[in-house]
Coordinates of C-alpha atoms in Angstrom, one line a residue:
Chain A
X1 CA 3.0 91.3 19.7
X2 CA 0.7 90.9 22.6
X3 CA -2.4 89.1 21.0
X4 CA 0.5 86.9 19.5
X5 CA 1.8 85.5 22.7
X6 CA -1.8 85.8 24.1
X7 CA -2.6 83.2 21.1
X8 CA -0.1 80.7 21.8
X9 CA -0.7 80.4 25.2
X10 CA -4.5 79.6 24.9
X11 CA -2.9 77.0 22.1
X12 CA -0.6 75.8 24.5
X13 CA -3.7 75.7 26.9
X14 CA -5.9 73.4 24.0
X15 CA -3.4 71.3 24.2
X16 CA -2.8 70.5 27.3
X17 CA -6.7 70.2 28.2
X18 CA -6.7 67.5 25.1
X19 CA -3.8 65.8 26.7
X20 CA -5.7 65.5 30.2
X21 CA -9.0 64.2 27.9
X22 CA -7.0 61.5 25.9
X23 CA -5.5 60.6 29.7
X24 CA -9.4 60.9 31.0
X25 CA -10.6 58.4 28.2
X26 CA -8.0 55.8 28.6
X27 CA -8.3 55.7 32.3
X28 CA -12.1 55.6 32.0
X29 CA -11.3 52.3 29.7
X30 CA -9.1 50.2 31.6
X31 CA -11.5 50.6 34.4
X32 CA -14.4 49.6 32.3
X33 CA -12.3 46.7 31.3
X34 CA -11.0 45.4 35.3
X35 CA -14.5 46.1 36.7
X36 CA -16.1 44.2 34.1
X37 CA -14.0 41.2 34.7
X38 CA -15.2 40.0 38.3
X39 CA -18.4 39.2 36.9
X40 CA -17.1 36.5 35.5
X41 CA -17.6 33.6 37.5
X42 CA -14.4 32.6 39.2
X43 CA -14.0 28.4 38.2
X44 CA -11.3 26.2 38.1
X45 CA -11.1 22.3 38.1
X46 CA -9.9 20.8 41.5
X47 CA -8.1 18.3 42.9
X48 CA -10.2 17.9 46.0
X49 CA -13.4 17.4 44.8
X50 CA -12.1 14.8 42.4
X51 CA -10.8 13.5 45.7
X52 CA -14.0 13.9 47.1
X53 CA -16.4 12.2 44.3
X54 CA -13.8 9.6 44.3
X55 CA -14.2 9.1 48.4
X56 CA -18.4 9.6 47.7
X57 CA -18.4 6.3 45.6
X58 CA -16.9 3.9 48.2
X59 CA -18.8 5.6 51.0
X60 CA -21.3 2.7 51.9
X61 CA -25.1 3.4 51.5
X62 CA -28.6 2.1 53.2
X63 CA -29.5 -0.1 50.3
X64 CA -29.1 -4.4 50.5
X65 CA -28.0 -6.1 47.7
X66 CA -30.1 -9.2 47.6
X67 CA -27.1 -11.1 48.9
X68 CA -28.0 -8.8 52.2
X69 CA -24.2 -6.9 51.9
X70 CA -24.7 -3.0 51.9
X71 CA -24.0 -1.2 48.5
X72 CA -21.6 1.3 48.0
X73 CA -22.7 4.6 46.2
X74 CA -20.5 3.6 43.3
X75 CA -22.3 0.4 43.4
X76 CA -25.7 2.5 43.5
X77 CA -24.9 4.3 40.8
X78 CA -24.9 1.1 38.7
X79 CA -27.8 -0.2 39.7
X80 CA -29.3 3.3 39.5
X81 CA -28.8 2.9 35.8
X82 CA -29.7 -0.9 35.5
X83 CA -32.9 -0.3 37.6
X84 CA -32.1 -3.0 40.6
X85 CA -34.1 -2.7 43.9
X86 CA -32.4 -2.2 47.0
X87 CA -33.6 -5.8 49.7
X88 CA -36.1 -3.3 51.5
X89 CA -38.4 -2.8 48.2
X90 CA -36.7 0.7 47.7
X91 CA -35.8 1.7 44.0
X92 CA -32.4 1.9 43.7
X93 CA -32.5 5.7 42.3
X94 CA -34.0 7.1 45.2
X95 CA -32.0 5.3 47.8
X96 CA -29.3 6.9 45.8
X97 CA -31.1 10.2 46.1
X98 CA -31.5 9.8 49.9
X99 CA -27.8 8.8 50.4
X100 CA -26.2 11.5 48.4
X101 CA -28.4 14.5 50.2
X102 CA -27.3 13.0 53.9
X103 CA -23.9 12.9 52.6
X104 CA -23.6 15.9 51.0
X105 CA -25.6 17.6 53.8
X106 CA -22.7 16.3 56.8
X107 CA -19.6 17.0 54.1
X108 CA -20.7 20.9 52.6
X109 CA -22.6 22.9 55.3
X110 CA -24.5 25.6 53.2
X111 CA -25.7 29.1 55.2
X112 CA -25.1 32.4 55.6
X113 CA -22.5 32.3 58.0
X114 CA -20.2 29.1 56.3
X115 CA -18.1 29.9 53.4
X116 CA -19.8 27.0 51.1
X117 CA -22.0 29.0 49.4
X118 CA -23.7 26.1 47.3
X119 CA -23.3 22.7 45.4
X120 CA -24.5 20.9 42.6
X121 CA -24.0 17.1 41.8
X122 CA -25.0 15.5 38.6
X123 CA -25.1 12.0 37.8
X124 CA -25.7 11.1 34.0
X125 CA -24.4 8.4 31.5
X126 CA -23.4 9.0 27.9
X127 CA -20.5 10.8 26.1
X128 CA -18.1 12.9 27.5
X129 CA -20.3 16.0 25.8
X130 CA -22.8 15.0 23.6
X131 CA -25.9 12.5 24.1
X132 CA -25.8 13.1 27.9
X133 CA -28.6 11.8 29.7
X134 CA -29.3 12.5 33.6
X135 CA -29.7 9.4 35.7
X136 CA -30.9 10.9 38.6
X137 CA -32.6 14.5 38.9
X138 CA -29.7 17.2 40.1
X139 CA -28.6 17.8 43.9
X140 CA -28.2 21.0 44.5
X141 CA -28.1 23.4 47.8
X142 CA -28.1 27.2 47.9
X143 CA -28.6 30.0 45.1
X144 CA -26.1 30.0 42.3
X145 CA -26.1 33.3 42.1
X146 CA -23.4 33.2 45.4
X147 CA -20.8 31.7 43.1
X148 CA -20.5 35.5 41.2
X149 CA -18.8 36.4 44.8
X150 CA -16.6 32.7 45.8
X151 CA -14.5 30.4 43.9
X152 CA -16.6 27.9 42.1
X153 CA -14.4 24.6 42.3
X154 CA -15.9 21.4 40.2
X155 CA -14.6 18.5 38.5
X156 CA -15.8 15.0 36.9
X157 CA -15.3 11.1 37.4
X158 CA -15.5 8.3 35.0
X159 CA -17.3 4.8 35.8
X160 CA -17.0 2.2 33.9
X161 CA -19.2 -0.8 34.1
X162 CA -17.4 -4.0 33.6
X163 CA -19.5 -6.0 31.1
X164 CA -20.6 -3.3 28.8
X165 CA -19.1 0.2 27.5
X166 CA -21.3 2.3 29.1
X167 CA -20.3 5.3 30.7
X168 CA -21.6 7.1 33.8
X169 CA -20.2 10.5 34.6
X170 CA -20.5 12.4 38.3
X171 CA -20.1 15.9 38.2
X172 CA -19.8 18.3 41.2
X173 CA -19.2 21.5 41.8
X174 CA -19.3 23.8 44.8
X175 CA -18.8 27.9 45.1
X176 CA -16.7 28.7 48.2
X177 CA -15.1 31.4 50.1
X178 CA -12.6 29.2 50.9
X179 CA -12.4 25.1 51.4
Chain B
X1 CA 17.1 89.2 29.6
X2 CA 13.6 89.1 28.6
X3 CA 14.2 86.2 26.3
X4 CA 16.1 83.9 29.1
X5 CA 13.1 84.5 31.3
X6 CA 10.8 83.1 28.4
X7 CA 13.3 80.0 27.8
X8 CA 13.6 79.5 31.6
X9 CA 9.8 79.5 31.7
X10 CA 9.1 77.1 28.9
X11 CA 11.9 74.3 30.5
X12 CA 10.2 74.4 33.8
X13 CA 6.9 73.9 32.0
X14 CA 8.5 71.2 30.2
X15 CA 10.0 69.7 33.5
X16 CA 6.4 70.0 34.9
X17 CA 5.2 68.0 32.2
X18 CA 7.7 65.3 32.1
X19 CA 7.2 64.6 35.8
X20 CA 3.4 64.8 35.4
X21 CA 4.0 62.2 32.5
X22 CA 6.3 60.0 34.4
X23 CA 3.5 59.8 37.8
X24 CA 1.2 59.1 35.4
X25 CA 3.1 56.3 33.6
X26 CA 3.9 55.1 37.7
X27 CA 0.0 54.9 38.3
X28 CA -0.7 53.1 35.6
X29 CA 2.4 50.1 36.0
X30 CA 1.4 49.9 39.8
X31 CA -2.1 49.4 38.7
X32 CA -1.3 46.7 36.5
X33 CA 0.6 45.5 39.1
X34 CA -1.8 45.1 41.8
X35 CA -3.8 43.1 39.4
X36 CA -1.1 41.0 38.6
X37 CA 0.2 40.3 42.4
X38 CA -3.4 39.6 43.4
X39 CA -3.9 37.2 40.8
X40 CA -0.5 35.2 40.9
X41 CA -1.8 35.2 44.9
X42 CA -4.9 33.1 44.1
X43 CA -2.3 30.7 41.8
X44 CA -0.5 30.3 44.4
X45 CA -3.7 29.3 47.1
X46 CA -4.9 27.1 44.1
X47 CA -1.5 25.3 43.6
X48 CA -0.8 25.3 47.9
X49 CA -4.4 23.5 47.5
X50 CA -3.5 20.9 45.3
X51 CA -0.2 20.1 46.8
X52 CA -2.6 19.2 49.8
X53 CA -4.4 17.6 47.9
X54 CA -1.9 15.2 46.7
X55 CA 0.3 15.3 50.2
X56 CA -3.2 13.7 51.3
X57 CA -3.1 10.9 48.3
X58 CA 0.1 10.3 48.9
X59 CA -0.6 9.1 52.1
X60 CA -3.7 7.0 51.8
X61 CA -1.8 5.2 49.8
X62 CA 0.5 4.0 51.9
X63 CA 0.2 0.4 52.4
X64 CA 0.4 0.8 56.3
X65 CA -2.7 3.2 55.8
X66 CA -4.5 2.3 52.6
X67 CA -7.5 0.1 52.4
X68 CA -7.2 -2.7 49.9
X69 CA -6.1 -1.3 46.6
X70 CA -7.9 2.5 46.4
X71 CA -6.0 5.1 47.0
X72 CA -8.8 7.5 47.8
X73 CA -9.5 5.2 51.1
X74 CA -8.1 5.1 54.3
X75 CA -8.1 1.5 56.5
X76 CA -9.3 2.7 60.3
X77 CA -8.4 -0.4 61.9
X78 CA -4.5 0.3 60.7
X79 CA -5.1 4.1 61.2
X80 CA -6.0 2.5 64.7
X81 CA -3.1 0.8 65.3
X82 CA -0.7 3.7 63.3
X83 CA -2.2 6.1 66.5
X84 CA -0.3 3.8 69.3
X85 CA 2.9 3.5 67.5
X86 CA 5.1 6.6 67.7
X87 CA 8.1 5.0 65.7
X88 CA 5.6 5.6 62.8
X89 CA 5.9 9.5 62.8
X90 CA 9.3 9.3 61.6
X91 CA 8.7 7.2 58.9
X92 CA 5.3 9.3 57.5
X93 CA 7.5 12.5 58.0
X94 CA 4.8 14.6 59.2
X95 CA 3.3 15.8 62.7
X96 CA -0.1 14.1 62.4
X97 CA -3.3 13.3 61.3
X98 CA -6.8 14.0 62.2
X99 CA -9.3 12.0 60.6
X100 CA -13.0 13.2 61.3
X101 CA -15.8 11.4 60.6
X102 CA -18.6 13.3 58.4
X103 CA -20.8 10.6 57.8
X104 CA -23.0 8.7 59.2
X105 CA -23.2 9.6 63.0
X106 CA -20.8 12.2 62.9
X107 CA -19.4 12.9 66.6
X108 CA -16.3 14.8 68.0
X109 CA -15.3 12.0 70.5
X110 CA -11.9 10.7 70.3
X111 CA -11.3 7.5 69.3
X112 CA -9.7 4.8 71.7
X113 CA -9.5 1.4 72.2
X114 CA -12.3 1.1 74.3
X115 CA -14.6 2.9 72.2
X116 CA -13.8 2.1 68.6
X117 CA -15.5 2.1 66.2
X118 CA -18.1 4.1 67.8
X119 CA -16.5 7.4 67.8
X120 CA -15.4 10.5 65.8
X121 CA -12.1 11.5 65.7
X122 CA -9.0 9.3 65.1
X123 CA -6.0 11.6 65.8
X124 CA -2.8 10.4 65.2
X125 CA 0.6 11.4 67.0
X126 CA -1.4 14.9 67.6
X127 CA -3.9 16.6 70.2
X128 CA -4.5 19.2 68.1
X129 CA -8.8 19.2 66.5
X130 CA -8.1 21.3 63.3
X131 CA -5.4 21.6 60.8
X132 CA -5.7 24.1 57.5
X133 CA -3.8 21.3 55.4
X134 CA -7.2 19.1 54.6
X135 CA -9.0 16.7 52.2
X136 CA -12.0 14.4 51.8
X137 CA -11.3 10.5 51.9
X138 CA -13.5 7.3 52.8
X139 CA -12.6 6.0 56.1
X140 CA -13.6 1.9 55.6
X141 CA -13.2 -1.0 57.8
X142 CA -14.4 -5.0 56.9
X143 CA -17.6 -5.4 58.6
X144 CA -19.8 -9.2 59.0
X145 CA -23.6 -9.0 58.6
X146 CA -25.3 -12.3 58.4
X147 CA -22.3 -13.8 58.1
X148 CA -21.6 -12.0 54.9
X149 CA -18.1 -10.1 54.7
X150 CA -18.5 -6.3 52.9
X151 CA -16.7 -2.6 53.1
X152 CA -18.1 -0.2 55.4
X153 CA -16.9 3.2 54.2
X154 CA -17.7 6.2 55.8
X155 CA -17.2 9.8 54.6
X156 CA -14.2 11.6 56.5
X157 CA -12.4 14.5 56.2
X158 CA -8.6 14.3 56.5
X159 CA -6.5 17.0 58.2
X160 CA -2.5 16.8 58.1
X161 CA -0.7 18.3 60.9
X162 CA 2.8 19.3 59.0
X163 CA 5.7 21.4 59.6
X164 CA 5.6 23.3 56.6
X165 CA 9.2 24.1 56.5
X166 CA 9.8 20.3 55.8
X167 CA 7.2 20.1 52.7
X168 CA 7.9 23.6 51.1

C-alpha cells in the first residue's frame, strides 16, 4: 500500500517537472523570437525628408547658367544628366557634388554626441526599380551599421524633365535617434 | 478521516496549480503587452511626426507666406513683413514661427529691418529659439545679378510654436 502511494507521487512528481519543461521551452521561444526582432533595421518612409529633398531642389547652388542666373539644385540635377557646364568652367556634376555635401553637412550634423547617426543620398535616372543608373557617385556620412540602433527614415522624389520622358529619382535616407 | 485528509490535500495541490497556471498565463499577456504598448508608442511618434510635417505644409502654403507656386518654399520678404504684424497670429492660429537658416552662412542673429537679409533667424510673433514641432523648407527671396532677375533659396529649418491643445 505504501510503495503504491510512494509510486503515484513520484508520477505526480514526472508530471509536474514535464509541465515546468514544456513552460521552460516555450518561454525560451518567444524570447528567441522578440530578441531576434531588433535586429531588424527599424525603416519607415517619411514625410519630412520628402519635405526635405523637395526643399534641397529649390535651394540655390554656386553654379551660373550661361545666362549668369544661379541654378537651383533641381536645376543641377538636370544638367548633371545633360552634361552642361556651370559659367565658371566647372562640370556640372561636381558642382552638384560640392553643393549637396555643404548642404547636407549645415542640415544633418553626424557625431557621436547628435542623434543623426548617418545619411545617404542617391541621385540616379531610370525606372522606378529596374534599369537604374546613378548620376552622381552616392553621398553618404557616418557607418551604416548605427541605423541597427536609430530609426532609419528615407523616402524618394520624382523629376521630370519637360521635353523628354526621362526620369531622375533622389533618394535619401537618414538613421536617427530622433529628428 | 484519513481519506478527507488525502482529498483536502489533493484540492490545495490543485488550488496551487491553478494559481501557478493563472500567474503564469498573467506573465505572459503583460509580456505581450509591453510589446504591444511600446510599439503602438512609436506609431504614435511616427504619426505626431507627420502631422508636423503637414501642419508645416500647410502653412508654406499659405499665399501670405508661400513663394510663387511651391509649396515646399517659404517667401522671406512676406515672412518679413508677417513678423511686424500681430493681427496675423489670429488668422495663422498658432503661436509662432521660427525659421532658421541652415544654409549658406548659417548665423543665430535675429532678423530685423536693419539687418535683413543678412541674418539668421526670422522669428515670428515668438522670442522663443527652439520649438520640438519642426520641418525642413527653402527660405527664397527674388534677387538681381547683372540685371538678371532669379530665386535665391536657401535651406531652413522651420519650427512652429503651437499650443497643442488647439491642434490635437
Amino acid at each position: 500500500m505504501k510503495s503504491i502511494r510512494k509510486k503515484l507521487g513520484q508520477e505526480e512528481m514526472v508530471g509536474f517537472m514535464m509541465i515546468v519543461v514544456i513552460v521552460i521551452v516555450i518561454i525560451v521561444i518567444l524570447l528567441g523570437i522578440y530578441v531576434r526582432k531588433p535586429t531588424k533595421v527599424n525603416e519607415r518612409q517619411s514625410d519630412i525628408i520628402y519635405q526635405f529633398i523637395q526643399s534641397l531642389t529649390l535651394v540655390t547652388s554656386d553654379c551660373q547658367s550661361p545666362q549668369r542666373a544661379y541654378r537651383s539644385i533641381g536645376e543641377l540635377v538636370k544638367d548633371c544628366k545633360n552634361r552642361n557646364m556651370c559659367l565658371d568652367g566647372r562640370n556640372s556634376c561636381q558642382a552638384l557634388i560640392d553643393n549637396l555635401n555643404k548642404i547636407l553637412e549645415e542640415s544633418f550634423i553626424v557625431s557621436e554626441s547628435s542623434f543623426i547617426k548617418y545619411y545617404k543620398i542617391k541621385i540616379f535616372k531610370g525606372d522606378e526599380n529596374q534599369n537604374r543608373e546613378l548620376l552622381i557617385n552616392e553621398i553618404e556620412k557616418g557607418t551604416n551599421s548605427s541605423c541597427l540602433n536609430s530609426q532609419k527614415l528615407y523616402n524618394e522624389i520624382l523629376i521630370l524633365e519637360r521635353y523628354n520622358q526621362d526620369k531622375i529619382r533622389i533618394y535619401f535616407e537618414v538613421c536617427s535617434e530622433r529628428i | 478521516m484519513d481519506k478527507t485528509n488525502r482529498g483536502q490535500l489533493k484540492i490545495q495541490q490543485m488550488s496551487v496549480m491553478l494559481i501557478v497556471v493563472f500567474i503564469f498565463f498573467i506573465m505572459v499577456s503583460l509580456f505581450f503587452l509591453m510589446i504591444n504598448v511600446s510599439r503602438m508608442n512609436r506609431v504614435a511618434r511616427d504619426l505626431e511626426r507627420d502631422r508636423i510635417s503637414g501642419l508645416i505644409i500647410k502653412i508654406a502654403s499659405l499665399p501670405e507666406l508661400r513663394f510663387s507656386d511651391n509649396s515646399y518654399s517659404l517667401d522671406a520678404d512676406k515672412a518679413m513683413i508677417i513678423k511686424y504684424k500681430r493681427e496675423y497670429k489670429e488668422f495663422l492660429g498658432i503661436d509662432g514661427i521660427i525659421i532658421r537658416k541652415l544654409y549658406p552662412n548659417k548665423s543665430n542673429e535675429e532678423c530685423t529691418y536693419s539687418n535683413y537679409p543678412n541674418c539668421g533667424v526670422i522669428k515670428i510673433f515668438t522670442n522663443k529659439n527652439e520649438s520640438p514641432e519642426r520641418g525642413y523648407i527653402a527660405l527664397c527671396r527674388k534677387e538681381v545679378i547683372n540685371d538678371v532677375p532669379y530665386d535665391k533659396c536657401d535651406m531652413a529649418i522651420v519650427m512652429i510654436d503651437i499650443n497643442e491643445t488647439k491642434y490635437k
